[in-house]
Amino acid sequence: MFNWKRFTKISSILWILLIFILFSETFTLLTKPTNENWQHSVRYVLGDVSVNTLIIVGFSTFFASLLGIFLAGMVTLFQFKGRKLFSFLFYLALAFPPYVLAYFWTYFISYTGTLQTFLRSLNIPYQATWFVVDPKFMAIFVYTLSLFPYIYISTKAIINRSLGNYIENARVLGYSYPRIFLKLILPLSLPARLSGGLLVALEVLSDYGVVSYLGIPSFSTAIVRSWLRFQDFDTALRLAALLMVLTLVLLAIFAFIGRRIQNLVPIKGKPLQPTALKPKHSIYLVSMLTLFLFLSFGIPLIQLFYWSIQSLASIRLNRFISSLSNSLGLSIGVSLIILLIAFVLANHGRIQKSFISFIAGKLTLLGYSIPGSVIGILSLIFFLNLRNIIPIKLNQSIILLIFALIIRYAGLAYQSIEQGFNKLGLRFNEAAQVLGKSYFNALIKVDLVLLKPALYSAFTMVFLDIIKELPLSLLLRPFNFNTLPPRFISMPMMRCWLNPPSLL
Amino acid sequence: MYLELKQLSFKYDQTSIIDNFDLIAEKGSITAIIGESGSGKSTLLRILAGLQNANQGVFILDDQIIFDSKHSVDTHKRRIGLVFQDYTLFPHLTVYQNIAFGMRQKHKKDRIQTILKMVELEEDIKKYPYECSGGMQQRIALARAIANQPKLLLLDEPFSNLDQDLKVRLRTQFIDWAKQEDITLIWVTHDIEEAHLIANQVIELRK
């Protein structure tokens, strides 16, 4: 008879073995002798690559944090016209792939771009050098604009749900809002900002599109260049191993800080009642937020629409539709598989808190933390080794890409579903059990229904990430299989290639 | 004897919560369990319901071994009901669906109608738990627990969230329903007066 608990345990063990075998390749490599390309990389490339990566990750996280908390504060502390609309629109920045924004802004401020063309058309004197921006600054700017929602979302949630009574107390004690922001909201939202900040740092670390387009030497570009251009798999793998070590160090730092500040999390908070602003202040705030949205979101969107209409006639529709359907099919299919795997793993952790469930959870989250280029290489090695056991060329099929996407994004779905289970607890399932339903029956009839918000959220996040994912698609797609992101990045002059999520 | 519990022991993290606990009860009787916080009252109910496993002990109910050192009947097969302190009504199901949830027998509709009449919820069958008052939610939880005619019904401080008047009224009503249905009750309460008022036997758990 089917035993669900045993099934989840076996699945967790198999998952642990799979991830362990996958990542162990990194360490067996270190025992092998190095080649000339690697020695050259260490001497001339590694320094720049490391410094650039650290600068971009550090500053992007810092500025995204500032922007996210400022916007979260505005929409939670104050009641004004359009508050709910603004609150929703700030989420949409996540739909813009960073590389799309990088392309747009680089074009927008270039000599032949919209801004300078507009200034010249009005005979406004200016210096072209005013618009020459260091690629690293541009990268930080783009990452800040596209990734601030991670911090915005987590900070908004904690202010709304838990800081109400603290803020009210402060107001009664005579604190102004700027003081409340500095003395209360900033420190008490630190745990939330930390978790959002970690997501930003990991996204920047694993991104390839922006740094590649802007010509910034970073770990991601070095890995892809070694692999695709120099066909030097060994160097690519060593760089990937270094990047993985850097990621683990980052995770350890965030975990260390998280443990030190865990007591800052308000235990018994109260939802916040926003304060109604005076009409004059309301107008200032709405104007400022509208201007921000227009600059960061509106202008790119309008430009993208304009380009798509302009170049409709020159689009090879069949290739566009083919790439689009590949993107959608892959994203939906893989998202559903990931949802199922994450559900089984999270459920095992829920019903059997053991060493196995702990390790399975941590390894799943590790997959999300490791950059896509690293996962790509490790997956390829895994499949090449697998050919020694199963003589089928899986490494040249779509299965390799699907496998790598699952390893990469299972952690994202797992986190959401695990949080859903934690919020739900076991009480409804237990209530169903004492009414005569088996655990599995209760899981399907009760827990699954109540878990719907977490499942929808997990599916949406994974879907959006996969559909705009670039490194894995670029490295692992089989011959003649194209999705939209690799198409886009390979054709910077063809402005007609639009990324559906950025429009939808 | 209808219910026999022998030498029940339970430890949590090497700390003994329940130590060699014995209990016997006749069919249709009410046993009250009292004790201070942390004495193991709720843990005892969870063990009897099968939501936690004892370290040691034998539990026999209606001539069936529910658990002993060698085997244990799954929770959903024990026919032991449990009314939780916070009711734990399914938020996505209506009053009717909540009460009908565990029922599989024939003439289910007739049985539910009887129960609804008994708990005075006939007019509210389409409401959801969030639309019901505390007293109504309590009645739904009790109705759901007795609908399937359990062999034993466990109650974990069932009326602690209600005001005094409502508590007394519901308690009296419920005991009448339980007697009508001939259900054996184990009732955890921190109210010593209530325990002596309603129960055939009162057992005190100490830390």
PDB file of N, CA, C and O in Angstrom, chain A residues 328-357:
ATOM      1  N   LEU A 328       7.735  29.741 -22.971  1.00  0.00           N
ATOM      2  CA  LEU A 328       6.546  29.505 -22.145  1.00  0.00           C
ATOM      3  C   LEU A 328       6.418  28.038 -21.754  1.00  0.00           C
ATOM      4  O   LEU A 328       6.164  27.705 -20.601  1.00  0.00           O
ATOM      5  N   GLY A 329       6.613  27.162 -22.757  1.00  0.00           N
ATOM      6  CA  GLY A 329       6.494  25.725 -22.484  1.00  0.00           C
ATOM      7  C   GLY A 329       7.502  25.264 -21.451  1.00  0.00           C
ATOM      8  O   GLY A 329       7.172  24.550 -20.497  1.00  0.00           O
ATOM      9  N   LEU A 330       8.736  25.700 -21.624  1.00  0.00           N
ATOM     10  CA  LEU A 330       9.803  25.309 -20.696  1.00  0.00           C
ATOM     11  C   LEU A 330       9.507  25.841 -19.296  1.00  0.00           C
ATOM     12  O   LEU A 330       9.610  25.119 -18.305  1.00  0.00           O
ATOM     13  N   SER A 331       9.127  27.118 -19.231  1.00  0.00           N
ATOM     14  CA  SER A 331       8.902  27.752 -17.926  1.00  0.00           C
ATOM     15  C   SER A 331       7.742  27.091 -17.194  1.00  0.00           C
ATOM     16  O   SER A 331       7.846  26.786 -16.000  1.00  0.00           O
ATOM     17  N   ILE A 332       6.639  26.869 -17.899  1.00  0.00           N
ATOM     18  CA  ILE A 332       5.471  26.279 -17.230  1.00  0.00           C
ATOM     19  C   ILE A 332       5.766  24.842 -16.812  1.00  0.00           C
ATOM     20  O   ILE A 332       5.517  24.443 -15.664  1.00  0.00           O
ATOM     21  N   GLY A 333       6.327  24.067 -17.750  1.00  0.00           N
ATOM     22  CA  GLY A 333       6.612  22.655 -17.460  1.00  0.00           C
ATOM     23  C   GLY A 333       7.582  22.490 -16.303  1.00  0.00           C
ATOM     24  O   GLY A 333       7.327  21.729 -15.358  1.00  0.00           O
ATOM     25  N   VAL A 334       8.690  23.204 -16.364  1.00  0.00           N
ATOM     26  CA  VAL A 334       9.696  23.065 -15.305  1.00  0.00           C
ATOM     27  C   VAL A 334       9.159  23.592 -13.975  1.00  0.00           C
ATOM     28  O   VAL A 334       9.421  23.019 -12.916  1.00  0.00           O
ATOM     29  N   SER A 335       8.390  24.676 -14.020  1.00  0.00           N
ATOM     30  CA  SER A 335       7.818  25.224 -12.781  1.00  0.00           C
ATOM     31  C   SER A 335       6.923  24.197 -12.095  1.00  0.00           C
ATOM     32  O   SER A 335       6.957  24.055 -10.868  1.00  0.00           O
ATOM     33  N   LEU A 336       6.145  23.471 -12.871  1.00  0.00           N
ATOM     34  CA  LEU A 336       5.256  22.463 -12.282  1.00  0.00           C
ATOM     35  C   LEU A 336       6.055  21.311 -11.672  1.00  0.00           C
ATOM     36  O   LEU A 336       5.729  20.827 -10.584  1.00  0.00           O
ATOM     37  N   ILE A 337       7.112  20.891 -12.379  1.00  0.00           N
ATOM     38  CA  ILE A 337       7.957  19.816 -11.833  1.00  0.00           C
ATOM     39  C   ILE A 337       8.602  20.281 -10.521  1.00  0.00           C
ATOM     40  O   ILE A 337       8.641  19.556  -9.530  1.00  0.00           O
ATOM     41  N   ILE A 338       9.102  21.507 -10.547  1.00  0.00           N
ATOM     42  CA  ILE A 338       9.756  22.057  -9.352  1.00  0.00           C
ATOM     43  C   ILE A 338       8.778  22.147  -8.192  1.00  0.00           C
ATOM     44  O   ILE A 338       9.110  21.837  -7.044  1.00  0.00           O
ATOM     45  N   LEU A 339       7.564  22.550  -8.491  1.00  0.00           N
ATOM     46  CA  LEU A 339       6.539  22.682  -7.446  1.00  0.00           C
ATOM     47  C   LEU A 339       6.295  21.331  -6.775  1.00  0.00           C
ATOM     48  O   LEU A 339       6.215  21.231  -5.544  1.00  0.00           O
ATOM     49  N   LEU A 340       6.235  20.288  -7.589  1.00  0.00           N
ATOM     50  CA  LEU A 340       5.993  18.944  -7.060  1.00  0.00           C
ATOM     51  C   LEU A 340       7.156  18.487  -6.184  1.00  0.00           C
ATOM     52  O   LEU A 340       6.959  18.003  -5.057  1.00  0.00           O
ATOM     53  N   ILE A 341       8.381  18.685  -6.673  1.00  0.00           N
ATOM     54  CA  ILE A 341       9.570  18.268  -5.905  1.00  0.00           C
ATOM     55  C   ILE A 341       9.645  19.040  -4.588  1.00  0.00           C
ATOM     56  O   ILE A 341       9.854  18.462  -3.519  1.00  0.00           O
ATOM     57  N   ALA A 342       9.448  20.357  -4.675  1.00  0.00           N
ATOM     58  CA  ALA A 342       9.532  21.193  -3.473  1.00  0.00           C
ATOM     59  C   ALA A 342       8.441  20.818  -2.475  1.00  0.00           C
ATOM     60  O   ALA A 342       8.672  20.801  -1.263  1.00  0.00           O
ATOM     61  N   PHE A 343       7.267  20.485  -2.971  1.00  0.00           N
ATOM     62  CA  PHE A 343       6.153  20.093  -2.098  1.00  0.00           C
ATOM     63  C   PHE A 343       6.496  18.812  -1.333  1.00  0.00           C
ATOM     64  O   PHE A 343       6.282  18.710  -0.121  1.00  0.00           O
ATOM     65  N   VAL A 344       7.059  17.829  -2.051  1.00  0.00           N
ATOM     66  CA  VAL A 344       7.422  16.552  -1.406  1.00  0.00           C
ATOM     67  C   VAL A 344       8.503  16.785  -0.353  1.00  0.00           C
ATOM     68  O   VAL A 344       8.406  16.289   0.774  1.00  0.00           O
ATOM     69  N   LEU A 345       9.533  17.572  -0.713  1.00  0.00           N
ATOM     70  CA  LEU A 345      10.641  17.816   0.222  1.00  0.00           C
ATOM     71  C   LEU A 345      10.169  18.610   1.446  1.00  0.00           C
ATOM     72  O   LEU A 345      10.525  18.287   2.580  1.00  0.00           O
ATOM     73  N   ALA A 346       9.380  19.651   1.204  1.00  0.00           N
ATOM     74  CA  ALA A 346       8.903  20.480   2.319  1.00  0.00           C
ATOM     75  C   ALA A 346       7.982  19.668   3.223  1.00  0.00           C
ATOM     76  O   ALA A 346       7.991  19.816   4.442  1.00  0.00           O
ATOM     77  N   ASN A 347       7.215  18.775   2.622  1.00  0.00           N
ATOM     78  CA  ASN A 347       6.310  17.954   3.412  1.00  0.00           C
ATOM     79  C   ASN A 347       7.073  16.965   4.277  1.00  0.00           C
ATOM     80  O   ASN A 347       6.682  16.700   5.418  1.00  0.00           O
ATOM     81  N   HIS A 348       8.158  16.437   3.730  1.00  0.00           N
ATOM     82  CA  HIS A 348       8.976  15.522   4.540  1.00  0.00           C
ATOM     83  C   HIS A 348       9.525  16.260   5.766  1.00  0.00           C
ATOM     84  O   HIS A 348       9.502  15.746   6.885  1.00  0.00           O
ATOM     85  N   GLY A 349      10.017  17.496   5.525  1.00  0.00           N
ATOM     86  CA  GLY A 349      10.547  18.291   6.629  1.00  0.00           C
ATOM     87  C   GLY A 349       9.485  18.606   7.661  1.00  0.00           C
ATOM     88  O   GLY A 349       9.755  18.742   8.844  1.00  0.00           O
ATOM     89  N   ARG A 350       8.250  18.683   7.193  1.00  0.00           N
ATOM     90  CA  ARG A 350       7.152  19.037   8.088  1.00  0.00           C
ATOM     91  C   ARG A 350       6.784  17.877   9.009  1.00  0.00           C
ATOM     92  O   ARG A 350       6.518  18.070  10.184  1.00  0.00           O
ATOM     93  N   ILE A 351       6.764  16.665   8.447  1.00  0.00           N
ATOM     94  CA  ILE A 351       6.279  15.535   9.246  1.00  0.00           C
ATOM     95  C   ILE A 351       7.393  14.782   9.955  1.00  0.00           C
ATOM     96  O   ILE A 351       7.143  14.068  10.924  1.00  0.00           O
ATOM     97  N   GLN A 352       8.637  14.933   9.462  1.00  0.00           N
ATOM     98  CA  GLN A 352       9.729  14.225  10.137  1.00  0.00           C
ATOM     99  C   GLN A 352      10.911  15.164  10.274  1.00  0.00           C
ATOM    100  O   GLN A 352      11.733  15.273   9.366  1.00  0.00           O
ATOM    101  N   LYS A 353      10.964  15.842  11.394  1.00  0.00           N
ATOM    102  CA  LYS A 353      12.098  16.749  11.614  1.00  0.00           C
ATOM    103  C   LYS A 353      13.307  15.899  12.010  1.00  0.00           C
ATOM    104  O   LYS A 353      13.497  15.553  13.163  1.00  0.00           O
ATOM    105  N   SER A 354      14.131  15.587  10.997  1.00  0.00           N
ATOM    106  CA  SER A 354      15.266  14.700  11.241  1.00  0.00           C
ATOM    107  C   SER A 354      16.475  15.288  10.544  1.00  0.00           C
ATOM    108  O   SER A 354      16.390  16.311   9.858  1.00  0.00           O
ATOM    109  N   PHE A 355      17.602  14.622  10.678  1.00  0.00           N
ATOM    110  CA  PHE A 355      18.829  15.050  10.020  1.00  0.00           C
ATOM    111  C   PHE A 355      18.631  15.037   8.508  1.00  0.00           C
ATOM    112  O   PHE A 355      19.092  15.933   7.805  1.00  0.00           O
ATOM    113  N   ILE A 356      17.935  14.014   8.006  1.00  0.00           N
ATOM    114  CA  ILE A 356      17.709  13.895   6.562  1.00  0.00           C
ATOM    115  C   ILE A 356      16.908  15.100   6.048  1.00  0.00           C
ATOM    116  O   ILE A 356      17.257  15.709   5.040  1.00  0.00           O
ATOM    117  N   SER A 357      15.825  15.438   6.748  1.00  0.00           N
ATOM    118  CA  SER A 357      14.992  16.551   6.269  1.00  0.00           C
ATOM    119  C   SER A 357      15.763  17.872   6.377  1.00  0.00           C
ATOM    120  O   SER A 357      15.634  18.744   5.520  1.00  0.00           O
TER     121      SER A 357
END
